[in-house]
Coordinates of C-alpha atoms in Angstrom, one line a residue:
M1 CA 166.4 210.2 165.6
L2 CA 165.6 212.2 168.2
T3 CA 166.3 211.0 171.7
D4 CA 163.3 210.8 174.5
K5 CA 164.8 213.9 176.3
E6 CA 165.4 216.1 173.2
K7 CA 161.7 215.6 172.3
K8 CA 160.1 216.4 175.4
Y9 CA 162.5 219.9 175.3
L10 CA 161.6 220.4 172.1
E11 CA 157.5 219.7 172.6
K12 CA 158.1 222.3 175.8
K13 CA 159.4 224.9 173.1
I14 CA 156.8 224.8 170.8
K15 CA 153.9 224.4 173.2
G16 CA 151.2 226.9 172.5
I17 CA 152.4 227.9 169.0
N18 CA 150.1 227.5 166.2
S19 CA 152.0 228.1 163.1
I20 CA 154.1 225.1 161.6
N21 CA 156.5 227.0 160.2
Q22 CA 157.1 228.5 163.6
K23 CA 157.1 225.6 165.2
I24 CA 159.6 223.8 162.7
T25 CA 162.1 226.8 162.9
I26 CA 162.1 227.0 166.7
M27 CA 163.0 223.0 166.6
L28 CA 165.5 223.4 164.1
L29 CA 167.3 226.4 166.0
E30 CA 167.2 224.5 169.2
K31 CA 168.5 221.3 167.8
L32 CA 171.4 222.8 166.0
K33 CA 172.4 225.3 168.7
N34 CA 172.9 222.4 171.3
D35 CA 174.7 220.4 168.6
L36 CA 176.8 223.7 167.9
K37 CA 177.9 223.7 171.5
S38 CA 179.3 220.2 171.2
K39 CA 181.0 220.5 167.5
D40 CA 183.4 217.6 168.0
V41 CA 181.2 215.5 169.5
I42 CA 178.5 215.9 166.7
K43 CA 180.8 215.8 164.2
N44 CA 182.5 212.3 165.1
D45 CA 178.8 210.9 165.7
I46 CA 177.3 212.1 162.3
K47 CA 180.7 210.6 160.7
S48 CA 180.2 207.2 162.4
K49 CA 176.6 207.2 161.8
I50 CA 176.7 207.8 158.1
S51 CA 179.8 205.4 157.6
K52 CA 177.9 202.4 159.4
C53 CA 175.3 202.1 156.6
D54 CA 172.9 200.1 159.1
G55 CA 170.0 202.1 159.1
E56 CA 171.7 204.9 160.7
I57 CA 172.5 206.4 157.4
F58 CA 168.9 207.8 157.6
Y59 CA 169.9 209.8 160.7
L60 CA 169.2 213.0 159.6
Y61 CA 165.8 212.1 157.7
N62 CA 165.0 210.3 161.0
I63 CA 165.3 213.8 162.8
A64 CA 163.0 215.5 160.2
S65 CA 160.8 213.0 160.6
D66 CA 160.4 213.4 164.5
M67 CA 160.4 217.1 164.0
W68 CA 157.6 216.7 161.7
Y69 CA 155.7 214.7 164.0
L70 CA 156.4 217.2 166.9
A71 CA 154.8 219.8 164.8
G72 CA 151.6 218.1 164.4
D73 CA 152.1 216.4 160.8
K74 CA 149.2 214.4 160.0
S75 CA 150.1 214.0 155.9
T76 CA 150.0 210.9 154.6
D77 CA 150.7 211.1 150.7
Y78 CA 153.4 212.3 148.9
N79 CA 153.4 215.4 151.0
F80 CA 154.5 212.9 154.1
Y81 CA 157.8 212.3 152.2
T82 CA 158.7 215.8 150.6
K83 CA 158.4 217.7 153.8
R84 CA 160.7 215.4 155.3
L85 CA 163.3 215.4 152.4
I86 CA 163.3 218.9 152.5
L87 CA 164.0 219.3 156.3
T88 CA 166.5 216.6 155.7
A89 CA 168.2 218.6 153.2
I90 CA 167.8 222.0 155.1
L91 CA 169.3 220.1 158.3
S92 CA 172.4 218.6 156.0
K93 CA 172.9 221.8 154.7
L94 CA 173.1 223.5 158.2
Y95 CA 175.0 220.8 160.0
F96 CA 177.8 220.6 157.2
K97 CA 177.9 224.7 157.7
S98 CA 178.3 224.6 161.1
L99 CA 180.8 221.8 161.3
T100 CA 182.7 223.0 158.5
L101 CA 183.1 226.8 159.2
K102 CA 185.2 228.1 162.0
D103 CA 183.4 230.6 163.1
Y104 CA 179.6 229.9 162.8
S105 CA 177.9 231.8 165.3
L106 CA 174.4 231.6 166.9
E107 CA 173.0 234.5 165.2
Q108 CA 174.1 233.4 161.9
L109 CA 172.5 230.0 162.6
E110 CA 169.1 231.8 163.1
I111 CA 169.5 233.7 159.9
D112 CA 170.4 230.8 158.2
I113 CA 167.6 228.9 159.4
K114 CA 165.1 231.7 158.5
G115 CA 166.5 232.1 155.2
E116 CA 166.0 228.2 154.7
I117 CA 162.3 228.3 155.9
K118 CA 161.5 231.5 153.9
N119 CA 163.0 229.6 150.6
V120 CA 161.0 226.8 151.2
G121 CA 158.0 229.1 151.5
K122 CA 158.6 230.5 148.0
F123 CA 158.8 226.9 146.5
N124 CA 155.6 226.1 147.9
K125 CA 154.0 229.1 146.3
L126 CA 155.8 228.1 143.1
K127 CA 154.4 224.4 143.0
S128 CA 150.8 225.9 144.2
K129 CA 150.8 227.9 141.1
I130 CA 152.1 224.9 138.6
I131 CA 149.6 222.6 140.5
S132 CA 146.8 225.2 140.0
T133 CA 147.5 225.9 136.3
F134 CA 147.4 222.3 135.3
R135 CA 144.3 221.7 137.3
N136 CA 142.7 224.7 135.5
L137 CA 143.8 223.0 132.1
K138 CA 142.3 219.7 133.1
D139 CA 139.1 221.3 133.6
R140 CA 139.0 223.5 130.8
P141 CA 136.6 222.1 128.2
F142 CA 137.7 221.8 124.5
S143 CA 135.8 223.2 121.8
K144 CA 135.9 221.6 118.4
N145 CA 136.2 225.2 116.6
T146 CA 139.5 225.8 118.2
G147 CA 143.1 225.2 117.7
R148 CA 145.0 223.8 114.7
G149 CA 142.4 221.2 113.7
Y150 CA 143.8 218.1 114.8

């Protein structure tokens, strides 16, 4: 979970920005940039939270959820969970990379965040095409004079 101090800091950083993607990108960069400064403390903190299994196992999910709330997400359907799970996966990947690589620079972090957001955008476009195709099939009337006669 983000601390109240982190939430206020991130709220200031995204104030006046309309794009949800831009808000998420900024919050990811700021959170990971601050954590990257104290790599050893964060590494031990994450290890202890995950090993406890007392609710803190959802540590990264809770951070992702807080970020979505700060970004203004109001979804209540399955998108609520998929957005948070996707952001959790991004956070996990970036934390793993930043904690395991010896020389992980701020510039590389920015590149990786933008790449991850871009990949999510590609996935969403594909998902929209698939959903649209199924809707079109569902709405298409079937004629008795077509098909194989079943």
